[in-house]
């Protein structure tokens, strides 16, 4: 299993729809300071149902919506979809790929979708845990926070290993 | 559950020592189970008994020890900026080897590393590329050259991010110029 | 004391806008005096009156605003890793210009910067080298080339640090190889 | 005024005496990870009378003493001296240079010396403030903490400017 596609629309600095197609192996993302690289990582965290302001670098939930620039209006809608390749059947259900999506309209509730079907947040979390993307496994290491894994307390580190058990 | 934990712990501990060998040649790394801060048993009249070491409130926690070549066992807090990043990467890979995630996103984990350690980090990523998919965000040129596919994120004067991608065939790596993506 | 503060604030504000011009070409930066979080006056029976905005408990605080070219005014928290480092450097230099210290030690402040911003940072250091002495710790090659004198810290397999230094005449900068110090 | 000489002995990884001679202008310190670059900055903080475990990256005061290595015994004594050039007379007293020194013997008290004469910590702090090295002026920006100046509260930032007034 691997990440196949990431689609971002109206999320942070991605005012226009953007699609990244990934392959297995090593993908490297580059670009000037402030161009939007870490926003890609935030988009993945958000699609994976994170509610943490620290992980998402937001103060309020609506901060993920494109806030406007000198040339463009703020966006009223954000959507991020991550598509996982399921050729190895890790996700069961005989689907060649699995889609996890999250949407937010300004002043409305967040929506979670699994294979484009609205589900609860808990359903997304369980599906991700089955796919080996449980929260404790640190699949996403945020900028400037690589040491966090070291600085946690011994019982937290136990949690990382228990999750892997 | 404890049995499974114990088996996984032994595996992660072996992985950790192995990965530390790559990242800190000549150094040592190990994981230790430490008793939780002993619960101080309080008898009826509120007087604290001798703390009983073995039966703390929960399961034992996990302590990391890393000593770079030639140095005494170092408390993690005394490691340098680059050494801490390497030790953290080692722990992450030790867990990944026991239970790989489908993909990992590493956002500028190489920022504090000197050239030698960037190479060591990349040799680790290269060795385990079959275990998991790596998506690495970086400004280090050496890391860019290690890519199978390169994605350039740009932002014009309008505050809007765009992405272009380029496959980097293995033989043309050397000629890569980040400014041109 | 307030008079002196006001005069210094105006000077630091002007410096800040000027330094931001170098570090964020096309962007804007300004300092704002903000009222302290208004003290909520509580009358005798403990009921909170309307908070009176102007007379908070202390003096007004200082708020920083930076908006990179093309972007809306950004809360500092929404800036990227590299943008934050640049904004912090700008504030430091704005104060330095108002009241220089004899020396500054900058430990890897350039770690999060891309090549273009390393150049901007170095142009700032170069422009104000008469104002203060700069001691910069770095792994960036471009920063090494900007040195008047270069100090190499080494540690053999015995855990003991040693220092060698080399004066880098301005004309030989380009030929410098950090591995050789 | 500028920093002319820094001497370190028995301080952190500087088991052997080391002397750095600085000039006005731009000095750059390089070296592999873990070689001791940030320990030089810590040495300056320590000589400038810092008691902060965060700034000094220590847990107890004795952590500044060389703790030993596989080849060498721990050190029982640490000393750091910084010599400031005083040609511009900023420090008054007609001396061409001013020396600020700090010493620690294991299991004994810290000693502060100004021009090699034992003084109280307060005397060092006042002398440094006169020289324009007051704590609020951020003369030393530690590794990984460049953002701190931004992340402080508005009234802290006022403090920086007041110090400069
Ligand atoms: N909701 C939003 N709407 C519009 N722009 C946003 C929003 N949130 C963040 N941004 C912009 O995105 C930029 C930051 O992007 P990001 O942190 O991804 O940069 P980066 O490419 O990782 O840079 P660096 O190399 O410095 O880490 C900021 O300049 C910020 O203004
Ligand atoms: N009291 C001490 N005794 C002996 N060694 C010490 C002591 N305190 C710190 N060290 C050693 O100093 C090393 C860290 O040095 P320092 O943080 O200066 O490295 P650095 O050159 O800044 O590296 P980086 O480029 O990774 O930031 C550590 O490996 C640590 O073991
Ligand atoms: Mg970033
Ligand atoms: Mg360092």
Short mmCIF file of C-alpha atoms in Angstrom, two decimals, chain A residues 1-4 12-16 18-41 44 48 66 68-72 82 84 90 129-134 136-155 157-165, chain B residues 1-2 4-6 8-9 12 31 33-34 59-64 66 76-77 79 81 83-85 87-89 91-92 95 98-109 125-126 129 132-139 143-155 157-163 165 167 176 178 181:
data_model
loop_
_atom_site.label_atom_id
_atom_site.label_comp_id
_atom_site.label_asym_id
_atom_site.label_seq_id
_atom_site.Cartn_x
_atom_site.Cartn_y
_atom_site.Cartn_z
CA UNK A 1 0.00 0.00 0.00
CA UNK A 2 1.19 3.54 -0.68
CA UNK A 3 -0.10 7.08 -1.20
CA UNK A 4 -1.17 7.42 -4.82
CA UNK A 12 -4.59 27.02 2.99
CA UNK A 13 -2.51 28.47 0.14
CA UNK A 14 -4.03 26.03 -2.39
CA UNK A 15 -6.77 28.36 -3.63
CA UNK A 16 -6.76 26.60 -7.01
CA UNK A 18 -3.91 20.98 -7.15
CA UNK A 19 -3.26 17.27 -7.70
CA UNK A 20 -0.08 15.41 -6.75
CA UNK A 21 0.48 11.87 -8.08
CA UNK A 22 2.92 9.87 -6.01
CA UNK A 23 4.78 6.62 -6.70
CA UNK A 24 6.32 4.12 -4.32
CA UNK A 25 9.96 4.87 -3.50
CA UNK A 26 11.33 8.31 -2.61
CA UNK A 27 9.47 11.51 -3.51
CA UNK A 28 11.10 14.85 -2.67
CA UNK A 29 9.20 18.15 -2.38
CA UNK A 30 11.17 21.38 -2.88
CA UNK A 31 10.39 25.08 -3.23
CA UNK A 32 11.15 28.53 -1.82
CA UNK A 33 10.34 29.55 1.77
CA UNK A 34 6.62 30.20 2.15
CA UNK A 35 5.64 28.54 -1.13
CA UNK A 36 3.36 25.92 0.45
CA UNK A 37 5.41 22.75 1.07
CA UNK A 38 4.40 22.30 4.72
CA UNK A 39 0.81 23.11 3.72
CA UNK A 40 0.90 19.86 1.73
CA UNK A 41 1.85 17.97 4.91
CA UNK A 44 -2.55 15.16 4.75
CA UNK A 48 -6.41 12.01 8.29
CA UNK A 66 -7.77 29.92 1.89
CA UNK A 68 -7.39 35.46 0.51
CA UNK A 69 -4.47 37.41 -0.90
CA UNK A 70 -4.00 40.83 -2.46
CA UNK A 71 -5.29 39.44 -5.74
CA UNK A 72 -7.88 36.93 -4.69
CA UNK A 82 -5.94 11.32 -0.30
CA UNK A 84 -4.25 5.10 -1.15
CA UNK A 90 -4.35 -4.42 3.06
CA UNK A 129 -5.67 2.43 11.91
CA UNK A 130 -6.42 -0.71 9.85
CA UNK A 131 -4.24 0.67 7.07
CA UNK A 132 -1.35 1.16 9.48
CA UNK A 133 -1.77 4.91 9.77
CA UNK A 134 -2.71 5.07 13.45
CA UNK A 136 0.89 6.94 17.34
CA UNK A 137 2.95 5.69 14.42
CA UNK A 138 4.21 9.15 13.49
CA UNK A 139 3.77 8.77 9.76
CA UNK A 140 4.01 12.57 9.44
CA UNK A 141 6.96 14.36 11.07
CA UNK A 142 6.23 18.10 11.04
CA UNK A 143 8.80 20.79 10.33
CA UNK A 144 10.96 21.65 13.32
CA UNK A 145 9.44 18.85 15.39
CA UNK A 146 11.65 15.87 14.58
CA UNK A 147 12.88 15.86 18.21
CA UNK A 148 9.35 15.49 19.60
CA UNK A 149 9.58 11.70 19.34
CA UNK A 150 12.64 11.84 21.61
CA UNK A 151 11.36 14.38 24.06
CA UNK A 152 8.19 12.53 24.92
CA UNK A 153 7.86 10.76 28.26
CA UNK A 154 8.86 7.09 28.59
CA UNK A 155 5.23 5.98 28.83
CA UNK A 157 7.20 5.97 23.86
CA UNK A 158 5.72 2.78 25.16
CA UNK A 159 2.53 3.82 23.40
CA UNK A 160 4.38 4.08 20.08
CA UNK A 161 5.61 0.52 20.45
CA UNK A 162 2.25 -0.79 21.65
CA UNK A 163 0.60 0.70 18.56
CA UNK A 164 3.15 -1.17 16.47
CA UNK A 165 2.57 -4.41 18.33
CA UNK B 1 -1.22 -7.72 25.29
CA UNK B 2 1.94 -7.66 27.37
CA UNK B 4 2.84 -8.88 22.16
CA UNK B 5 4.39 -5.75 23.57
CA UNK B 6 7.40 -7.67 24.82
CA UNK B 8 7.62 -5.98 19.62
CA UNK B 9 9.87 -4.24 22.13
CA UNK B 12 12.26 -2.46 18.00
CA UNK B 31 16.25 1.05 24.48
CA UNK B 33 12.42 -0.52 29.93
CA UNK B 34 12.15 1.74 32.95
CA UNK B 59 3.41 -0.45 32.56
CA UNK B 60 7.12 0.26 32.35
CA UNK B 61 8.04 3.08 30.00
CA UNK B 62 10.73 3.12 27.31
CA UNK B 63 13.96 5.07 27.78
CA UNK B 64 16.31 5.79 24.84
CA UNK B 66 22.44 7.09 22.52
CA UNK B 76 19.27 12.78 25.26
CA UNK B 77 19.12 16.35 26.51
CA UNK B 79 23.05 15.71 22.52
CA UNK B 81 20.94 19.74 17.61
CA UNK B 83 22.62 14.46 17.06
CA UNK B 84 19.08 14.79 18.45
CA UNK B 85 17.58 14.83 14.95
CA UNK B 87 18.52 9.89 17.27
CA UNK B 88 14.87 10.74 16.59
CA UNK B 89 15.15 9.48 13.02
CA UNK B 91 13.77 5.68 16.74
CA UNK B 92 11.25 6.40 13.98
CA UNK B 95 9.43 1.41 14.83
CA UNK B 98 8.63 -3.39 13.16
CA UNK B 99 5.38 -2.05 11.71
CA UNK B 100 5.70 0.01 8.53
CA UNK B 101 3.12 2.68 7.68
CA UNK B 102 2.08 2.89 4.03
CA UNK B 103 3.90 6.22 3.72
CA UNK B 104 6.01 8.68 5.75
CA UNK B 105 6.19 12.45 5.34
CA UNK B 106 9.45 13.92 6.67
CA UNK B 107 9.35 17.74 6.70
CA UNK B 108 12.91 19.13 6.76
CA UNK B 109 14.22 16.53 9.20
CA UNK B 125 16.08 6.08 3.31
CA UNK B 126 17.55 4.33 0.29
CA UNK B 129 12.64 2.30 0.28
CA UNK B 132 7.63 2.18 2.93
CA UNK B 133 7.06 5.16 0.66
CA UNK B 134 9.01 8.27 1.69
CA UNK B 135 7.86 11.83 0.95
CA UNK B 136 10.65 14.18 2.01
CA UNK B 137 10.40 18.00 2.13
CA UNK B 138 13.85 19.61 2.02
CA UNK B 139 16.15 22.48 1.04
CA UNK B 143 18.49 15.12 -0.60
CA UNK B 144 16.97 16.46 -3.82
CA UNK B 145 19.37 14.29 -5.80
CA UNK B 146 18.14 11.19 -3.98
CA UNK B 147 14.60 11.57 -5.31
CA UNK B 148 12.83 9.18 -7.68
CA UNK B 149 10.31 11.94 -8.41
CA UNK B 150 10.73 15.58 -7.60
CA UNK B 151 7.86 18.00 -6.88
CA UNK B 152 8.40 21.74 -7.08
CA UNK B 153 5.99 23.94 -5.11
CA UNK B 154 5.86 27.54 -6.26
CA UNK B 155 3.91 30.61 -5.31
CA UNK B 157 2.94 37.10 -6.29
CA UNK B 158 -0.67 36.14 -5.69
CA UNK B 159 -0.24 34.00 -2.54
CA UNK B 160 -1.47 30.88 -4.36
CA UNK B 161 0.56 27.66 -4.35
CA UNK B 162 1.04 25.56 -7.48
CA UNK B 163 2.89 22.27 -7.96
CA UNK B 165 6.49 17.50 -10.85
CA UNK B 167 10.52 12.36 -12.77
CA UNK B 176 19.78 18.27 -11.37
CA UNK B 178 16.75 22.86 -8.05
CA UNK B 181 12.15 22.50 -11.45
#
